[in-house]
């Protein structure tokens, strides 16, 4: 069965430090991959997506992610974290099997930013 | 373009009642999906509607149902509410097939 794993439940970084959030997926073919961010009490905002092509994708707010097929990973990175980046981050994969927009989400990584 | 809107934003119900949540997708989007978010289970797919037809359903009991109207607006209904139905219900819209889903702010349901 398809699945998405985010091994880090909670991460704390200092403001200005670099960030990498891990995401591993289980998928039989070329996946559609997404990173979303959620602030408390809010919906999900798309940070970036990978459908095909260049394996390094750029997103909003200075985020980027790299698709590595050999490692089944799609890790999210940011070179310098800002206090406003504190939120929960979700990795998701588009489900296989016919015409569907269903997403399968990881359990999320809660990011705290220290001043 | 206006984003995905959901109404109401907050709801308090008691066990055994039923509830209807509404979602208006981005103009021109034909697909609407619903997700339930809880601290224990995370984000779980409920169902997807495309051109008024349900084409995918998650692993939820029959108490959870939905529909889509000709203007792509969607509603979901939960009957005979249980305490465990307390959650944030998120709606997402997509223009076509396997494209980006844009999420609304959610409806927070509390069942007492």
PDB file of C-alpha atoms in Angstrom:
ATOM      1  CA  UNK A   1       0.000   0.000   0.000  1.00  0.00           C
ATOM      2  CA  UNK A   2       1.084   3.523  -0.632  1.00  0.00           C
ATOM      3  CA  UNK A   3       2.451   5.428   2.318  1.00  0.00           C
ATOM      4  CA  UNK A   4       4.358   8.530   3.284  1.00  0.00           C
ATOM      5  CA  UNK A   5       6.751   8.633   6.219  1.00  0.00           C
ATOM      6  CA  UNK A   6       7.940  11.731   7.974  1.00  0.00           C
ATOM      7  CA  UNK A   7      10.334  10.366  10.576  1.00  0.00           C
ATOM      8  CA  UNK A   8      10.686  13.574  12.574  1.00  0.00           C
ATOM      9  CA  UNK A   9       7.621  14.446  14.612  1.00  0.00           C
ATOM     10  CA  UNK A  10       9.120  17.605  16.083  1.00  0.00           C
ATOM     11  CA  UNK A  11      12.175  19.690  15.111  1.00  0.00           C
ATOM     12  CA  UNK A  12      13.595  22.795  16.746  1.00  0.00           C
ATOM     13  CA  UNK A  13      16.031  25.052  14.894  1.00  0.00           C
ATOM     14  CA  UNK A  14      17.509  28.436  15.633  1.00  0.00           C
ATOM     15  CA  UNK A  15      16.492  31.409  13.549  1.00  0.00           C
ATOM     16  CA  UNK A  16      18.925  31.785  10.662  1.00  0.00           C
ATOM     17  CA  UNK A  17      19.946  28.126  10.709  1.00  0.00           C
ATOM     18  CA  UNK A  18      19.378  25.781   7.811  1.00  0.00           C
ATOM     19  CA  UNK A  19      16.511  23.314   7.783  1.00  0.00           C
ATOM     20  CA  UNK A  20      15.877  19.909   6.266  1.00  0.00           C
ATOM     21  CA  UNK A  21      12.632  18.018   6.786  1.00  0.00           C
ATOM     22  CA  UNK A  22      12.626  14.399   5.710  1.00  0.00           C
ATOM     23  CA  UNK A  23       9.984  12.612   3.686  1.00  0.00           C
ATOM     24  CA  UNK A  24      10.016   9.057   2.343  1.00  0.00           C
ATOM     25  CA  UNK A  25       7.288   7.557   0.218  1.00  0.00           C
ATOM     26  CA  UNK A  26       6.176   4.179  -0.991  1.00  0.00           C
ATOM     27  CA  UNK A  27       4.887   4.284  -4.553  1.00  0.00           C
ATOM     28  CA  UNK A  28       5.038   1.990  -7.561  1.00  0.00           C
ATOM     29  CA  UNK A  29       5.458   4.481 -10.379  1.00  0.00           C
ATOM     30  CA  UNK A  30       6.591   8.072 -10.785  1.00  0.00           C
ATOM     31  CA  UNK A  31       4.940   9.861  -7.881  1.00  0.00           C
ATOM     32  CA  UNK A  32       3.244  13.198  -7.653  1.00  0.00           C
ATOM     33  CA  UNK A  33       4.750  14.761  -4.515  1.00  0.00           C
ATOM     34  CA  UNK A  34       3.775  17.777  -2.481  1.00  0.00           C
ATOM     35  CA  UNK A  35       4.812  19.714   0.576  1.00  0.00           C
ATOM     36  CA  UNK A  36       2.163  21.674   2.452  1.00  0.00           C
ATOM     37  CA  UNK A  37       2.453  23.912   5.503  1.00  0.00           C
ATOM     38  CA  UNK A  38      -0.193  24.453   8.150  1.00  0.00           C
ATOM     39  CA  UNK A  39      -0.238  27.238  10.719  1.00  0.00           C
ATOM     40  CA  UNK A  40      -2.293  26.695  13.879  1.00  0.00           C
ATOM     41  CA  UNK A  41      -6.015  26.633  13.181  1.00  0.00           C
ATOM     42  CA  UNK A  42      -5.510  27.120   9.459  1.00  0.00           C
ATOM     43  CA  UNK A  43      -5.851  25.083   6.301  1.00  0.00           C
ATOM     44  CA  UNK A  44      -2.977  23.725   4.247  1.00  0.00           C
ATOM     45  CA  UNK A  45      -0.878  25.983   2.054  1.00  0.00           C
ATOM     46  CA  UNK A  46       1.065  24.499  -0.843  1.00  0.00           C
ATOM     47  CA  UNK A  47       4.797  25.093  -0.602  1.00  0.00           C
ATOM     48  CA  UNK A  48       5.923  23.190  -3.684  1.00  0.00           C
ATOM     49  CA  UNK A  49       5.198  20.173  -5.854  1.00  0.00           C
ATOM     50  CA  UNK A  50       6.975  17.640  -8.039  1.00  0.00           C
ATOM     51  CA  UNK A  51       5.250  16.062 -10.998  1.00  0.00           C
ATOM     52  CA  UNK A  52       8.142  15.333 -13.369  1.00  0.00           C
ATOM     53  CA  UNK A  53      11.289  16.861 -14.840  1.00  0.00           C
ATOM     54  CA  UNK A  54      13.940  18.651 -12.809  1.00  0.00           C
ATOM     55  CA  UNK A  55      14.341  16.820  -9.516  1.00  0.00           C
ATOM     56  CA  UNK A  56      15.137  20.014  -7.593  1.00  0.00           C
ATOM     57  CA  UNK A  57      11.994  22.082  -7.238  1.00  0.00           C
ATOM     58  CA  UNK A  58      11.664  25.574  -5.892  1.00  0.00           C
ATOM     59  CA  UNK A  59       8.721  26.707  -3.859  1.00  0.00           C
ATOM     60  CA  UNK A  60       7.388  29.695  -2.043  1.00  0.00           C
ATOM     61  CA  UNK A  61       8.963  31.340   0.996  1.00  0.00           C
ATOM     62  CA  UNK A  62      12.456  30.241  -0.027  1.00  0.00           C
ATOM     63  CA  UNK A  63      11.799  26.510   0.295  1.00  0.00           C
ATOM     64  CA  UNK A  64      13.101  23.859  -2.072  1.00  0.00           C
ATOM     65  CA  UNK A  65      12.841  20.088  -2.248  1.00  0.00           C
ATOM     66  CA  UNK A  66      14.765  17.393  -4.052  1.00  0.00           C
ATOM     67  CA  UNK A  67      13.207  14.252  -5.473  1.00  0.00           C
ATOM     68  CA  UNK A  68      15.514  11.243  -5.180  1.00  0.00           C
ATOM     69  CA  UNK A  69      13.997   8.178  -6.795  1.00  0.00           C
ATOM     70  CA  UNK A  70      16.773   5.854  -5.610  1.00  0.00           C
ATOM     71  CA  UNK A  71      16.072   6.781  -2.003  1.00  0.00           C
ATOM     72  CA  UNK A  72      12.290   7.228  -2.363  1.00  0.00           C
ATOM     73  CA  UNK A  73      12.718  10.605  -0.720  1.00  0.00           C
ATOM     74  CA  UNK A  74      11.464  14.120  -1.189  1.00  0.00           C
ATOM     75  CA  UNK A  75      13.155  16.189   1.504  1.00  0.00           C
ATOM     76  CA  UNK A  76      12.288  19.815   2.098  1.00  0.00           C
ATOM     77  CA  UNK A  77      15.062  22.357   2.673  1.00  0.00           C
ATOM     78  CA  UNK A  78      15.518  25.991   3.500  1.00  0.00           C
ATOM     79  CA  UNK A  79      18.934  27.662   3.857  1.00  0.00           C
ATOM     80  CA  UNK A  80      17.946  30.163   6.550  1.00  0.00           C
ATOM     81  CA  UNK A  81      14.887  29.748   8.735  1.00  0.00           C
ATOM     82  CA  UNK A  82      12.781  32.701   9.849  1.00  0.00           C
ATOM     83  CA  UNK A  83      10.663  32.800  13.011  1.00  0.00           C
ATOM     84  CA  UNK A  84       7.557  32.948  10.798  1.00  0.00           C
ATOM     85  CA  UNK A  85       8.384  29.465   9.443  1.00  0.00           C
ATOM     86  CA  UNK A  86       7.247  27.893  12.710  1.00  0.00           C
ATOM     87  CA  UNK A  87       4.346  25.651  11.674  1.00  0.00           C
ATOM     88  CA  UNK A  88       3.524  22.047  10.836  1.00  0.00           C
ATOM     89  CA  UNK A  89       4.777  20.641   7.559  1.00  0.00           C
ATOM     90  CA  UNK A  90       3.144  17.814   5.649  1.00  0.00           C
ATOM     91  CA  UNK A  91       4.523  15.741   2.823  1.00  0.00           C
ATOM     92  CA  UNK A  92       1.965  14.098   0.528  1.00  0.00           C
ATOM     93  CA  UNK A  93       1.856  11.797  -2.478  1.00  0.00           C
ATOM     94  CA  UNK A  94      -0.875  11.581  -5.079  1.00  0.00           C
ATOM     95  CA  UNK A  95      -2.600   8.217  -4.913  1.00  0.00           C
ATOM     96  CA  UNK A  96      -2.140   5.638  -7.644  1.00  0.00           C
ATOM     97  CA  UNK A  97      -4.927   3.899  -9.410  1.00  0.00           C
ATOM     98  CA  UNK A  98      -6.979   5.621 -12.046  1.00  0.00           C
ATOM     99  CA  UNK A  99      -8.406   9.096 -12.173  1.00  0.00           C
ATOM    100  CA  UNK A 100      -8.135  10.559  -8.721  1.00  0.00           C
ATOM    101  CA  UNK A 101      -6.838  13.589  -6.913  1.00  0.00           C
ATOM    102  CA  UNK A 102      -6.651  11.769  -3.591  1.00  0.00           C
ATOM    103  CA  UNK A 103      -3.603  12.631  -1.508  1.00  0.00           C
ATOM    104  CA  UNK A 104      -1.904  10.417   1.038  1.00  0.00           C
ATOM    105  CA  UNK A 105      -0.278  12.446   3.774  1.00  0.00           C
ATOM    106  CA  UNK A 106       2.547  11.854   6.158  1.00  0.00           C
ATOM    107  CA  UNK A 107       2.021  12.428   9.851  1.00  0.00           C
ATOM    108  CA  UNK A 108       3.614  15.856   9.737  1.00  0.00           C
ATOM    109  CA  UNK A 109       6.656  17.533  11.267  1.00  0.00           C
ATOM    110  CA  UNK A 110       6.132  20.321  13.764  1.00  0.00           C
ATOM    111  CA  UNK A 111       8.801  22.980  13.397  1.00  0.00           C
ATOM    112  CA  UNK A 112       9.718  25.277  16.255  1.00  0.00           C
ATOM    113  CA  UNK A 113      12.083  28.209  15.701  1.00  0.00           C
ATOM    114  CA  UNK A 114      14.249  29.523  18.535  1.00  0.00           C
ATOM    115  CA  UNK A 115      15.237  33.193  18.544  1.00  0.00           C
TER     116      UNK A 115
ATOM    117  CA  UNK B   1      -9.403  34.364  -7.966  1.00  0.00           C
ATOM    118  CA  UNK B   2     -11.022  33.716  -4.649  1.00  0.00           C
ATOM    119  CA  UNK B   3      -9.726  30.701  -2.775  1.00  0.00           C
ATOM    120  CA  UNK B   4     -11.577  27.704  -1.447  1.00  0.00           C
ATOM    121  CA  UNK B   5     -14.181  28.717   1.096  1.00  0.00           C
ATOM    122  CA  UNK B   6     -15.729  26.558   3.780  1.00  0.00           C
ATOM    123  CA  UNK B   7     -18.716  27.244   5.961  1.00  0.00           C
ATOM    124  CA  UNK B   8     -19.230  27.275   8.807  1.00  0.00           C
ATOM    125  CA  UNK B   9     -15.758  27.706  10.278  1.00  0.00           C
ATOM    126  CA  UNK B  10     -16.741  26.343  13.684  1.00  0.00           C
ATOM    127  CA  UNK B  11     -19.484  24.037  14.866  1.00  0.00           C
ATOM    128  CA  UNK B  12     -20.485  22.532  18.178  1.00  0.00           C
ATOM    129  CA  UNK B  13     -22.866  19.595  18.126  1.00  0.00           C
ATOM    130  CA  UNK B  14     -23.947  16.898  20.533  1.00  0.00           C
ATOM    131  CA  UNK B  15     -23.735  13.147  20.071  1.00  0.00           C
ATOM    132  CA  UNK B  16     -26.444  11.723  17.868  1.00  0.00           C
ATOM    133  CA  UNK B  17     -27.028  14.899  15.908  1.00  0.00           C
ATOM    134  CA  UNK B  18     -26.173  15.331  12.272  1.00  0.00           C
ATOM    135  CA  UNK B  19     -24.157  18.057  10.590  1.00  0.00           C
ATOM    136  CA  UNK B  20     -23.695  19.443   7.085  1.00  0.00           C
ATOM    137  CA  UNK B  21     -20.532  21.211   6.009  1.00  0.00           C
ATOM    138  CA  UNK B  22     -20.185  23.243   2.835  1.00  0.00           C
ATOM    139  CA  UNK B  23     -17.296  23.867   0.475  1.00  0.00           C
ATOM    140  CA  UNK B  24     -17.070  26.263  -2.448  1.00  0.00           C
ATOM    141  CA  UNK B  25     -14.139  25.467  -4.732  1.00  0.00           C
ATOM    142  CA  UNK B  26     -12.014  27.869  -6.695  1.00  0.00           C
ATOM    143  CA  UNK B  27     -13.870  29.080  -9.774  1.00  0.00           C
ATOM    144  CA  UNK B  28     -13.344  26.663 -12.650  1.00  0.00           C
ATOM    145  CA  UNK B  29     -12.270  23.749 -10.457  1.00  0.00           C
ATOM    146  CA  UNK B  30     -14.296  20.601 -11.000  1.00  0.00           C
ATOM    147  CA  UNK B  31     -12.881  18.299  -8.354  1.00  0.00           C
ATOM    148  CA  UNK B  32     -13.547  18.620  -4.644  1.00  0.00           C
ATOM    149  CA  UNK B  33     -11.967  16.378  -2.028  1.00  0.00           C
ATOM    150  CA  UNK B  34     -12.652  16.177   1.696  1.00  0.00           C
ATOM    151  CA  UNK B  35     -10.212  15.267   4.449  1.00  0.00           C
ATOM    152  CA  UNK B  36     -10.555  14.737   8.167  1.00  0.00           C
ATOM    153  CA  UNK B  37      -7.713  15.900  10.402  1.00  0.00           C
ATOM    154  CA  UNK B  38      -7.368  14.698  13.986  1.00  0.00           C
ATOM    155  CA  UNK B  39      -4.386  14.648  16.363  1.00  0.00           C
ATOM    156  CA  UNK B  40      -4.496  10.869  16.576  1.00  0.00           C
ATOM    157  CA  UNK B  41      -5.101   9.864  12.950  1.00  0.00           C
ATOM    158  CA  UNK B  42      -3.641  12.815  11.086  1.00  0.00           C
ATOM    159  CA  UNK B  43      -4.986  13.766   7.677  1.00  0.00           C
ATOM    160  CA  UNK B  44      -7.286  11.140   6.230  1.00  0.00           C
ATOM    161  CA  UNK B  45      -9.054  11.183   2.891  1.00  0.00           C
ATOM    162  CA  UNK B  46     -12.844  11.048   3.079  1.00  0.00           C
ATOM    163  CA  UNK B  47     -14.027  11.255  -0.529  1.00  0.00           C
ATOM    164  CA  UNK B  48     -13.630  13.026  -3.837  1.00  0.00           C
ATOM    165  CA  UNK B  49     -16.257  14.406  -6.183  1.00  0.00           C
ATOM    166  CA  UNK B  50     -15.676  15.215  -9.815  1.00  0.00           C
ATOM    167  CA  UNK B  51     -18.414  16.641 -12.017  1.00  0.00           C
ATOM    168  CA  UNK B  52     -21.101  15.723  -9.462  1.00  0.00           C
ATOM    169  CA  UNK B  53     -19.948  12.094  -9.195  1.00  0.00           C
ATOM    170  CA  UNK B  54     -18.173  10.480  -6.284  1.00  0.00           C
ATOM    171  CA  UNK B  55     -15.179   8.765  -7.776  1.00  0.00           C
ATOM    172  CA  UNK B  56     -13.132   7.869  -4.730  1.00  0.00           C
ATOM    173  CA  UNK B  57     -13.958   7.120  -1.138  1.00  0.00           C
ATOM    174  CA  UNK B  58     -11.818   6.648   1.932  1.00  0.00           C
ATOM    175  CA  UNK B  59     -12.237   4.162   4.717  1.00  0.00           C
ATOM    176  CA  UNK B  60     -14.974   5.852   6.717  1.00  0.00           C
ATOM    177  CA  UNK B  61     -18.357   4.521   7.861  1.00  0.00           C
ATOM    178  CA  UNK B  62     -21.510   5.173   5.916  1.00  0.00           C
ATOM    179  CA  UNK B  63     -22.444   7.942   8.355  1.00  0.00           C
ATOM    180  CA  UNK B  64     -20.129  10.126   6.292  1.00  0.00           C
ATOM    181  CA  UNK B  65     -21.595  11.154   2.971  1.00  0.00           C
ATOM    182  CA  UNK B  66     -21.268  13.920   0.473  1.00  0.00           C
ATOM    183  CA  UNK B  67     -22.493  15.375  -2.741  1.00  0.00           C
ATOM    184  CA  UNK B  68     -21.506  17.874  -5.371  1.00  0.00           C
ATOM    185  CA  UNK B  69     -23.735  20.301  -7.189  1.00  0.00           C
ATOM    186  CA  UNK B  70     -23.654  21.420 -10.799  1.00  0.00           C
ATOM    187  CA  UNK B  71     -21.731  24.570  -9.825  1.00  0.00           C
ATOM    188  CA  UNK B  72     -19.053  22.314  -8.234  1.00  0.00           C
ATOM    189  CA  UNK B  73     -19.942  23.344  -4.690  1.00  0.00           C
ATOM    190  CA  UNK B  74     -19.851  20.389  -2.371  1.00  0.00           C
ATOM    191  CA  UNK B  75     -21.400  19.414   0.923  1.00  0.00           C
ATOM    192  CA  UNK B  76     -20.525  16.663   3.318  1.00  0.00           C
ATOM    193  CA  UNK B  77     -22.872  15.272   5.896  1.00  0.00           C
ATOM    194  CA  UNK B  78     -22.183  13.324   9.043  1.00  0.00           C
ATOM    195  CA  UNK B  79     -25.139  11.609  10.667  1.00  0.00           C
ATOM    196  CA  UNK B  80     -25.441  10.249  14.186  1.00  0.00           C
ATOM    197  CA  UNK B  81     -22.407  12.140  15.408  1.00  0.00           C
ATOM    198  CA  UNK B  82     -19.933  10.451  17.740  1.00  0.00           C
ATOM    199  CA  UNK B  83     -17.360  12.037  20.013  1.00  0.00           C
ATOM    200  CA  UNK B  84     -14.624  10.737  17.727  1.00  0.00           C
ATOM    201  CA  UNK B  85     -15.967  12.800  14.851  1.00  0.00           C
ATOM    202  CA  UNK B  86     -14.532  15.908  16.491  1.00  0.00           C
ATOM    203  CA  UNK B  87     -11.973  17.099  13.970  1.00  0.00           C
ATOM    204  CA  UNK B  88     -10.920  19.709  11.476  1.00  0.00           C
ATOM    205  CA  UNK B  89     -12.616  18.961   8.159  1.00  0.00           C
ATOM    206  CA  UNK B  90     -10.711  20.253   5.180  1.00  0.00           C
ATOM    207  CA  UNK B  91     -11.941  20.676   1.667  1.00  0.00           C
ATOM    208  CA  UNK B  92      -9.645  20.928  -1.342  1.00  0.00           C
ATOM    209  CA  UNK B  93     -10.337  21.777  -4.955  1.00  0.00           C
ATOM    210  CA  UNK B  94      -8.490  20.833  -8.110  1.00  0.00           C
ATOM    211  CA  UNK B  95      -8.957  21.993 -11.655  1.00  0.00           C
ATOM    212  CA  UNK B  96      -8.496  18.687 -13.440  1.00  0.00           C
ATOM    213  CA  UNK B  97      -6.705  15.383 -13.120  1.00  0.00           C
ATOM    214  CA  UNK B  98      -3.639  14.946 -10.939  1.00  0.00           C
ATOM    215  CA  UNK B  99      -3.121  18.622 -10.431  1.00  0.00           C
ATOM    216  CA  UNK B 100      -2.447  20.689  -7.353  1.00  0.00           C
ATOM    217  CA  UNK B 101      -5.063  20.611  -4.620  1.00  0.00           C
ATOM    218  CA  UNK B 102      -5.841  23.924  -2.979  1.00  0.00           C
ATOM    219  CA  UNK B 103      -7.201  23.726   0.525  1.00  0.00           C
ATOM    220  CA  UNK B 104      -9.780  25.783   2.333  1.00  0.00           C
ATOM    221  CA  UNK B 105      -9.397  26.993   5.931  1.00  0.00           C
ATOM    222  CA  UNK B 106     -11.405  24.080   7.291  1.00  0.00           C
ATOM    223  CA  UNK B 107     -14.427  23.598   9.504  1.00  0.00           C
ATOM    224  CA  UNK B 108     -13.655  22.719  13.090  1.00  0.00           C
ATOM    225  CA  UNK B 109     -16.312  20.400  14.480  1.00  0.00           C
ATOM    226  CA  UNK B 110     -16.612  19.701  18.180  1.00  0.00           C
ATOM    227  CA  UNK B 111     -18.952  16.940  19.272  1.00  0.00           C
ATOM    228  CA  UNK B 112     -19.999  16.989  22.930  1.00  0.00           C
TER     229      UNK B 112
END
